[in-house]
Short mmCIF file of N, CA and C in Angstrom, two decimals:
data_model
loop_
_atom_site.label_atom_id
_atom_site.label_comp_id
_atom_site.label_asym_id
_atom_site.label_seq_id
_atom_site.Cartn_x
_atom_site.Cartn_y
_atom_site.Cartn_z
N MET D 1 16.12 5.34 8.20
CA MET D 1 15.39 4.13 7.92
C MET D 1 15.24 3.35 9.22
N THR D 2 14.06 2.80 9.45
CA THR D 2 13.84 2.02 10.66
C THR D 2 13.23 0.68 10.31
N ALA D 3 13.50 -0.30 11.15
CA ALA D 3 12.90 -1.62 10.94
C ALA D 3 11.45 -1.57 11.37
N GLY D 4 10.59 -2.21 10.63
CA GLY D 4 9.18 -2.26 10.99
C GLY D 4 8.46 -0.96 10.64
N LEU D 5 7.28 -0.84 11.20
CA LEU D 5 6.43 0.32 10.92
C LEU D 5 6.71 1.45 11.90
N ARG D 6 7.04 2.60 11.37
CA ARG D 6 7.17 3.78 12.23
C ARG D 6 5.81 4.09 12.85
N ARG D 7 5.82 4.51 14.10
CA ARG D 7 4.57 4.78 14.79
C ARG D 7 4.49 6.18 15.37
N ASP D 8 5.38 7.07 14.90
CA ASP D 8 5.29 8.43 15.42
C ASP D 8 4.03 9.10 14.85
N PRO D 9 3.43 10.02 15.63
CA PRO D 9 2.13 10.59 15.25
C PRO D 9 2.10 11.24 13.87
N GLU D 10 3.15 11.97 13.48
CA GLU D 10 3.15 12.64 12.17
C GLU D 10 3.13 11.62 11.03
N PHE D 11 3.91 10.56 11.19
CA PHE D 11 3.98 9.52 10.16
C PHE D 11 2.62 8.84 9.98
N LEU D 12 2.01 8.43 11.09
CA LEU D 12 0.72 7.75 11.02
C LEU D 12 -0.38 8.67 10.52
N ALA D 13 -0.37 9.94 10.94
CA ALA D 13 -1.38 10.89 10.47
C ALA D 13 -1.27 11.10 8.96
N PHE D 14 -0.05 11.12 8.45
CA PHE D 14 0.16 11.29 7.01
C PHE D 14 -0.50 10.16 6.23
N TRP D 15 -0.48 8.94 6.78
CA TRP D 15 -1.10 7.80 6.11
C TRP D 15 -2.61 7.78 6.26
N GLN D 16 -3.17 8.69 7.04
CA GLN D 16 -4.63 8.82 7.14
C GLN D 16 -5.17 9.84 6.13
N GLU D 17 -4.31 10.75 5.69
CA GLU D 17 -4.72 11.76 4.73
C GLU D 17 -4.99 11.12 3.36
N ARG D 18 -5.78 11.81 2.56
CA ARG D 18 -6.13 11.30 1.24
C ARG D 18 -5.02 11.66 0.25
N HIS D 19 -4.19 10.67 -0.08
CA HIS D 19 -3.13 10.85 -1.07
C HIS D 19 -3.08 9.62 -1.96
N LEU D 20 -2.84 9.84 -3.25
CA LEU D 20 -2.53 8.71 -4.12
C LEU D 20 -1.11 8.28 -3.82
N CYS D 21 -0.83 7.05 -4.10
CA CYS D 21 0.48 6.46 -3.80
C CYS D 21 1.03 5.81 -5.05
N THR D 22 2.25 5.33 -4.95
CA THR D 22 2.81 4.48 -5.99
C THR D 22 3.17 3.14 -5.38
N LEU D 23 3.04 2.11 -6.18
CA LEU D 23 3.47 0.76 -5.81
C LEU D 23 4.59 0.39 -6.77
N THR D 24 5.70 -0.06 -6.22
CA THR D 24 6.81 -0.53 -7.04
C THR D 24 6.96 -2.03 -6.84
N THR D 25 6.84 -2.77 -7.96
CA THR D 25 7.09 -4.20 -7.99
C THR D 25 8.22 -4.43 -8.99
N LEU D 26 8.72 -5.65 -9.04
CA LEU D 26 9.75 -5.98 -10.01
C LEU D 26 9.19 -6.90 -11.08
N ARG D 27 9.48 -6.56 -12.32
CA ARG D 27 9.10 -7.42 -13.45
C ARG D 27 10.01 -8.66 -13.44
N PRO D 28 9.64 -9.70 -14.20
CA PRO D 28 10.49 -10.89 -14.25
C PRO D 28 11.93 -10.61 -14.67
N ASP D 29 12.15 -9.55 -15.46
CA ASP D 29 13.53 -9.23 -15.87
C ASP D 29 14.26 -8.37 -14.84
N GLY D 30 13.61 -8.08 -13.70
CA GLY D 30 14.25 -7.33 -12.63
C GLY D 30 14.08 -5.83 -12.71
N THR D 31 13.45 -5.31 -13.76
CA THR D 31 13.23 -3.87 -13.87
C THR D 31 12.01 -3.46 -13.05
N PRO D 32 12.01 -2.22 -12.53
CA PRO D 32 10.88 -1.79 -11.70
C PRO D 32 9.63 -1.48 -12.51
N HIS D 33 8.51 -1.81 -11.96
CA HIS D 33 7.19 -1.49 -12.50
C HIS D 33 6.53 -0.62 -11.44
N VAL D 34 6.27 0.64 -11.77
CA VAL D 34 5.73 1.60 -10.81
C VAL D 34 4.37 2.07 -11.31
N VAL D 35 3.34 1.94 -10.45
CA VAL D 35 1.98 2.33 -10.83
C VAL D 35 1.32 3.11 -9.69
N ALA D 36 0.38 3.96 -10.06
CA ALA D 36 -0.40 4.71 -9.07
C ALA D 36 -1.45 3.78 -8.47
N VAL D 37 -1.60 3.87 -7.14
CA VAL D 37 -2.56 3.04 -6.42
C VAL D 37 -3.10 3.81 -5.22
N GLY D 38 -4.18 3.30 -4.67
CA GLY D 38 -4.66 3.74 -3.37
C GLY D 38 -4.18 2.73 -2.35
N VAL D 39 -3.68 3.21 -1.22
CA VAL D 39 -3.12 2.33 -0.18
C VAL D 39 -3.78 2.64 1.15
N THR D 40 -4.11 1.61 1.89
CA THR D 40 -4.58 1.80 3.26
C THR D 40 -3.59 1.14 4.20
N LEU D 41 -3.48 1.72 5.39
CA LEU D 41 -2.53 1.24 6.39
C LEU D 41 -3.28 0.73 7.60
N ASP D 42 -3.02 -0.52 7.95
CA ASP D 42 -3.53 -1.14 9.17
C ASP D 42 -2.38 -1.13 10.18
N VAL D 43 -2.39 -0.15 11.06
CA VAL D 43 -1.30 0.02 12.02
C VAL D 43 -1.22 -1.18 12.95
N GLU D 44 -2.36 -1.63 13.47
CA GLU D 44 -2.38 -2.76 14.40
C GLU D 44 -1.76 -4.01 13.79
N GLY D 45 -2.10 -4.28 12.53
CA GLY D 45 -1.61 -5.47 11.86
C GLY D 45 -0.27 -5.29 11.16
N GLY D 46 0.23 -4.05 11.09
CA GLY D 46 1.48 -3.81 10.37
C GLY D 46 1.37 -4.15 8.90
N THR D 47 0.20 -3.85 8.32
CA THR D 47 -0.10 -4.26 6.95
C THR D 47 -0.59 -3.09 6.12
N ALA D 48 -0.13 -3.00 4.89
CA ALA D 48 -0.66 -2.06 3.92
C ALA D 48 -1.48 -2.88 2.92
N ARG D 49 -2.58 -2.29 2.43
CA ARG D 49 -3.45 -3.01 1.50
C ARG D 49 -3.75 -2.17 0.26
N ILE D 50 -3.84 -2.87 -0.86
CA ILE D 50 -4.17 -2.26 -2.15
C ILE D 50 -5.22 -3.15 -2.80
N ILE D 51 -6.32 -2.54 -3.24
CA ILE D 51 -7.30 -3.32 -4.00
C ILE D 51 -7.01 -3.13 -5.48
N THR D 52 -7.18 -4.22 -6.23
CA THR D 52 -6.88 -4.19 -7.66
C THR D 52 -7.57 -5.37 -8.34
N ARG D 53 -7.35 -5.50 -9.63
CA ARG D 53 -7.90 -6.63 -10.40
C ARG D 53 -6.86 -7.74 -10.47
N LYS D 54 -7.33 -8.97 -10.43
CA LYS D 54 -6.40 -10.10 -10.44
C LYS D 54 -5.63 -10.23 -11.75
N SER D 55 -6.10 -9.59 -12.82
CA SER D 55 -5.41 -9.66 -14.11
C SER D 55 -4.35 -8.56 -14.28
N SER D 56 -4.11 -7.75 -13.25
CA SER D 56 -3.17 -6.63 -13.39
C SER D 56 -1.71 -7.11 -13.43
N VAL D 57 -0.86 -6.30 -14.01
CA VAL D 57 0.57 -6.60 -14.07
C VAL D 57 1.16 -6.66 -12.67
N LYS D 58 0.72 -5.77 -11.78
CA LYS D 58 1.26 -5.77 -10.42
C LYS D 58 0.98 -7.09 -9.72
N VAL D 59 -0.19 -7.66 -9.92
CA VAL D 59 -0.51 -8.97 -9.33
C VAL D 59 0.38 -10.05 -9.93
N ALA D 60 0.58 -10.01 -11.23
CA ALA D 60 1.46 -10.99 -11.87
C ALA D 60 2.89 -10.87 -11.33
N ASN D 61 3.37 -9.64 -11.16
CA ASN D 61 4.73 -9.45 -10.65
C ASN D 61 4.88 -9.97 -9.23
N ILE D 62 3.85 -9.82 -8.42
CA ILE D 62 3.90 -10.27 -7.02
C ILE D 62 3.76 -11.78 -6.93
N SER D 63 3.02 -12.36 -7.84
CA SER D 63 2.70 -13.79 -7.76
C SER D 63 3.81 -14.70 -8.26
N ALA D 64 4.71 -14.19 -9.08
CA ALA D 64 5.74 -15.06 -9.66
C ALA D 64 7.13 -14.48 -9.47
N PRO D 65 7.92 -14.94 -8.57
CA PRO D 65 7.59 -15.97 -7.57
C PRO D 65 6.89 -15.35 -6.37
N PRO D 66 6.22 -16.17 -5.56
CA PRO D 66 5.58 -15.65 -4.36
C PRO D 66 6.63 -15.07 -3.41
N GLY D 67 6.19 -14.18 -2.53
CA GLY D 67 7.10 -13.59 -1.56
C GLY D 67 7.86 -12.40 -2.10
N ALA D 68 7.28 -11.69 -3.06
CA ALA D 68 7.94 -10.55 -3.68
C ALA D 68 8.05 -9.37 -2.73
N ARG D 69 9.22 -8.71 -2.74
CA ARG D 69 9.39 -7.45 -2.00
C ARG D 69 8.84 -6.32 -2.83
N VAL D 70 8.13 -5.42 -2.18
CA VAL D 70 7.54 -4.27 -2.85
C VAL D 70 7.72 -3.03 -1.98
N ALA D 71 7.43 -1.89 -2.56
CA ALA D 71 7.43 -0.63 -1.82
C ALA D 71 6.24 0.19 -2.27
N VAL D 72 5.59 0.86 -1.30
CA VAL D 72 4.55 1.84 -1.60
C VAL D 72 5.04 3.17 -1.04
N CYS D 73 4.75 4.22 -1.79
CA CYS D 73 5.23 5.55 -1.40
C CYS D 73 4.14 6.57 -1.68
N GLN D 74 4.08 7.59 -0.82
CA GLN D 74 3.21 8.73 -1.09
C GLN D 74 4.02 9.99 -0.81
N VAL D 75 3.65 11.06 -1.54
CA VAL D 75 4.37 12.32 -1.40
C VAL D 75 3.36 13.46 -1.49
N HIS D 76 3.61 14.49 -0.70
CA HIS D 76 2.79 15.70 -0.76
C HIS D 76 3.69 16.86 -0.36
N GLY D 77 4.02 17.70 -1.33
CA GLY D 77 4.95 18.79 -1.06
C GLY D 77 6.28 18.22 -0.61
N GLY D 78 6.78 18.70 0.52
CA GLY D 78 8.05 18.20 1.04
C GLY D 78 7.90 16.99 1.94
N ARG D 79 6.67 16.51 2.14
CA ARG D 79 6.46 15.32 2.98
C ARG D 79 6.40 14.08 2.10
N TRP D 80 6.99 13.00 2.59
CA TRP D 80 6.93 11.73 1.87
C TRP D 80 7.04 10.58 2.86
N ALA D 81 6.55 9.43 2.46
CA ALA D 81 6.62 8.24 3.30
C ALA D 81 6.64 7.00 2.42
N THR D 82 7.46 6.04 2.81
CA THR D 82 7.58 4.78 2.08
C THR D 82 7.40 3.63 3.05
N LEU D 83 6.66 2.62 2.61
CA LEU D 83 6.48 1.37 3.35
C LEU D 83 7.02 0.25 2.47
N GLU D 84 7.82 -0.64 3.04
CA GLU D 84 8.37 -1.77 2.29
C GLU D 84 8.00 -3.07 2.98
N GLY D 85 7.94 -4.14 2.21
CA GLY D 85 7.69 -5.44 2.80
C GLY D 85 7.41 -6.50 1.76
N ILE D 86 6.98 -7.64 2.27
CA ILE D 86 6.64 -8.79 1.42
C ILE D 86 5.15 -8.71 1.06
N ALA D 87 4.87 -8.85 -0.22
CA ALA D 87 3.49 -8.76 -0.70
C ALA D 87 2.91 -10.13 -0.98
N GLU D 88 1.63 -10.22 -0.74
CA GLU D 88 0.88 -11.45 -1.02
C GLU D 88 -0.46 -11.06 -1.62
N VAL D 89 -0.91 -11.80 -2.62
CA VAL D 89 -2.22 -11.56 -3.23
C VAL D 89 -3.25 -12.41 -2.51
N ARG D 90 -4.31 -11.76 -2.02
CA ARG D 90 -5.37 -12.46 -1.27
C ARG D 90 -6.67 -12.36 -2.06
N THR D 91 -7.41 -13.47 -2.08
CA THR D 91 -8.66 -13.52 -2.83
C THR D 91 -9.88 -13.79 -1.96
N GLU D 92 -9.68 -14.06 -0.67
CA GLU D 92 -10.80 -14.40 0.20
C GLU D 92 -11.80 -13.24 0.26
N ALA D 93 -13.09 -13.56 0.11
CA ALA D 93 -14.14 -12.55 0.04
C ALA D 93 -14.15 -11.63 1.26
N ASP D 94 -13.93 -12.17 2.46
CA ASP D 94 -13.95 -11.33 3.66
C ASP D 94 -12.78 -10.35 3.67
N LEU D 95 -11.62 -10.78 3.19
CA LEU D 95 -10.46 -9.89 3.14
C LEU D 95 -10.63 -8.81 2.08
N VAL D 96 -11.22 -9.18 0.96
CA VAL D 96 -11.50 -8.20 -0.09
C VAL D 96 -12.49 -7.16 0.43
N ALA D 97 -13.55 -7.61 1.10
CA ALA D 97 -14.55 -6.69 1.65
C ALA D 97 -13.93 -5.75 2.68
N GLU D 98 -13.06 -6.27 3.54
CA GLU D 98 -12.40 -5.42 4.53
C GLU D 98 -11.51 -4.37 3.84
N ALA D 99 -10.78 -4.79 2.82
CA ALA D 99 -9.91 -3.86 2.10
C ALA D 99 -10.72 -2.78 1.39
N VAL D 100 -11.86 -3.14 0.83
CA VAL D 100 -12.72 -2.16 0.17
C VAL D 100 -13.25 -1.16 1.20
N ALA D 101 -13.65 -1.64 2.37
CA ALA D 101 -14.14 -0.75 3.42
C ALA D 101 -13.05 0.21 3.88
N ARG D 102 -11.84 -0.28 4.04
CA ARG D 102 -10.72 0.59 4.44
C ARG D 102 -10.42 1.62 3.36
N TYR D 103 -10.49 1.21 2.10
CA TYR D 103 -10.29 2.13 0.99
C TYR D 103 -11.35 3.23 1.02
N ALA D 104 -12.61 2.84 1.20
CA ALA D 104 -13.71 3.80 1.23
C ALA D 104 -13.52 4.81 2.35
N GLU D 105 -13.02 4.35 3.49
CA GLU D 105 -12.79 5.25 4.62
C GLU D 105 -11.69 6.26 4.30
N ARG D 106 -10.59 5.80 3.73
CA ARG D 106 -9.48 6.72 3.45
C ARG D 106 -9.76 7.64 2.27
N TYR D 107 -10.36 7.11 1.21
CA TYR D 107 -10.49 7.86 -0.03
C TYR D 107 -11.87 8.46 -0.27
N GLY D 108 -12.81 8.22 0.65
CA GLY D 108 -14.10 8.88 0.58
C GLY D 108 -15.03 8.40 -0.52
N ARG D 109 -14.76 7.23 -1.05
CA ARG D 109 -15.68 6.65 -2.04
C ARG D 109 -15.55 5.13 -2.01
N THR D 110 -16.67 4.47 -2.24
CA THR D 110 -16.69 3.01 -2.26
C THR D 110 -16.64 2.54 -3.70
N PRO D 111 -15.64 1.77 -4.07
CA PRO D 111 -15.58 1.24 -5.43
C PRO D 111 -16.77 0.32 -5.70
N GLY D 112 -17.23 0.32 -6.94
CA GLY D 112 -18.32 -0.57 -7.33
C GLY D 112 -17.89 -2.03 -7.26
N PRO D 113 -18.86 -2.93 -7.25
CA PRO D 113 -18.53 -4.36 -7.21
C PRO D 113 -17.66 -4.75 -8.41
N ASP D 114 -16.75 -5.68 -8.18
CA ASP D 114 -15.88 -6.17 -9.24
C ASP D 114 -15.51 -7.61 -8.91
N PRO D 115 -16.03 -8.58 -9.67
CA PRO D 115 -15.74 -9.99 -9.37
C PRO D 115 -14.25 -10.33 -9.57
N GLU D 116 -13.50 -9.48 -10.23
CA GLU D 116 -12.07 -9.70 -10.46
C GLU D 116 -11.21 -9.08 -9.36
N ARG D 117 -11.84 -8.45 -8.36
CA ARG D 117 -11.07 -7.72 -7.34
C ARG D 117 -10.32 -8.67 -6.42
N VAL D 118 -9.09 -8.32 -6.13
CA VAL D 118 -8.24 -9.02 -5.16
C VAL D 118 -7.58 -7.96 -4.28
N VAL D 119 -6.89 -8.42 -3.26
CA VAL D 119 -6.19 -7.52 -2.36
C VAL D 119 -4.71 -7.87 -2.35
N ILE D 120 -3.89 -6.86 -2.49
CA ILE D 120 -2.46 -7.03 -2.27
C ILE D 120 -2.22 -6.63 -0.82
N GLU D 121 -1.72 -7.57 -0.03
CA GLU D 121 -1.39 -7.29 1.37
C GLU D 121 0.13 -7.24 1.50
N ILE D 122 0.60 -6.18 2.10
CA ILE D 122 2.04 -6.01 2.30
C ILE D 122 2.33 -6.09 3.79
N SER D 123 3.12 -7.07 4.19
CA SER D 123 3.57 -7.18 5.58
C SER D 123 4.76 -6.24 5.73
N ILE D 124 4.54 -5.13 6.40
CA ILE D 124 5.54 -4.06 6.47
C ILE D 124 6.70 -4.47 7.38
N ASP D 125 7.91 -4.40 6.84
CA ASP D 125 9.09 -4.67 7.66
C ASP D 125 10.07 -3.49 7.67
N ARG D 126 9.75 -2.44 6.91
CA ARG D 126 10.61 -1.26 6.88
C ARG D 126 9.75 -0.05 6.50
N SER D 127 10.00 1.07 7.14
CA SER D 127 9.32 2.30 6.77
C SER D 127 10.25 3.48 6.96
N MET D 128 10.03 4.51 6.19
CA MET D 128 10.87 5.70 6.26
C MET D 128 10.09 6.87 5.71
N GLY D 129 10.56 8.06 5.97
CA GLY D 129 9.93 9.23 5.41
C GLY D 129 10.27 10.50 6.13
N GLN D 130 9.79 11.58 5.54
CA GLN D 130 9.89 12.92 6.12
C GLN D 130 8.47 13.45 6.15
N THR D 131 7.83 13.37 7.30
CA THR D 131 6.41 13.73 7.38
C THR D 131 6.16 14.99 8.20
N ARG D 132 7.20 15.59 8.67
CA ARG D 132 7.08 16.86 9.40
C ARG D 132 7.60 17.95 8.49
N LEU D 133 6.80 18.99 8.31
CA LEU D 133 7.24 20.10 7.47
C LEU D 133 8.40 20.81 8.13
N GLN D 134 9.43 21.06 7.35
CA GLN D 134 10.64 21.72 7.89
C GLN D 134 10.52 23.22 7.79
#
């Protein structure tokens, strides 16, 4: 486990590949809520982004109370990677548009317009994984 975002080439390349991920948030009772999501990684900003609807359970879990710790993980065969940090829900149109563009680049499709769309931004403070095939 390392503090901050790992920047070794294998780790970063793994986050460029097309993989579905999971997002883990905590419900108000402290139990984990794990859902499949698409995640994009902004290496320069040390930020992971997820586009979703503002009425989703994950948004509710992150919003109450603010400053929720979350984890996103992806796995493919024996390779895996996890990013952890503080999540914030962003609604600004320019940030939503940027997140949609990043999603389209990673996943090869542009989601249709959605007036309910928001962005979950995760300020990464820890990352770990096994991204080199043994």
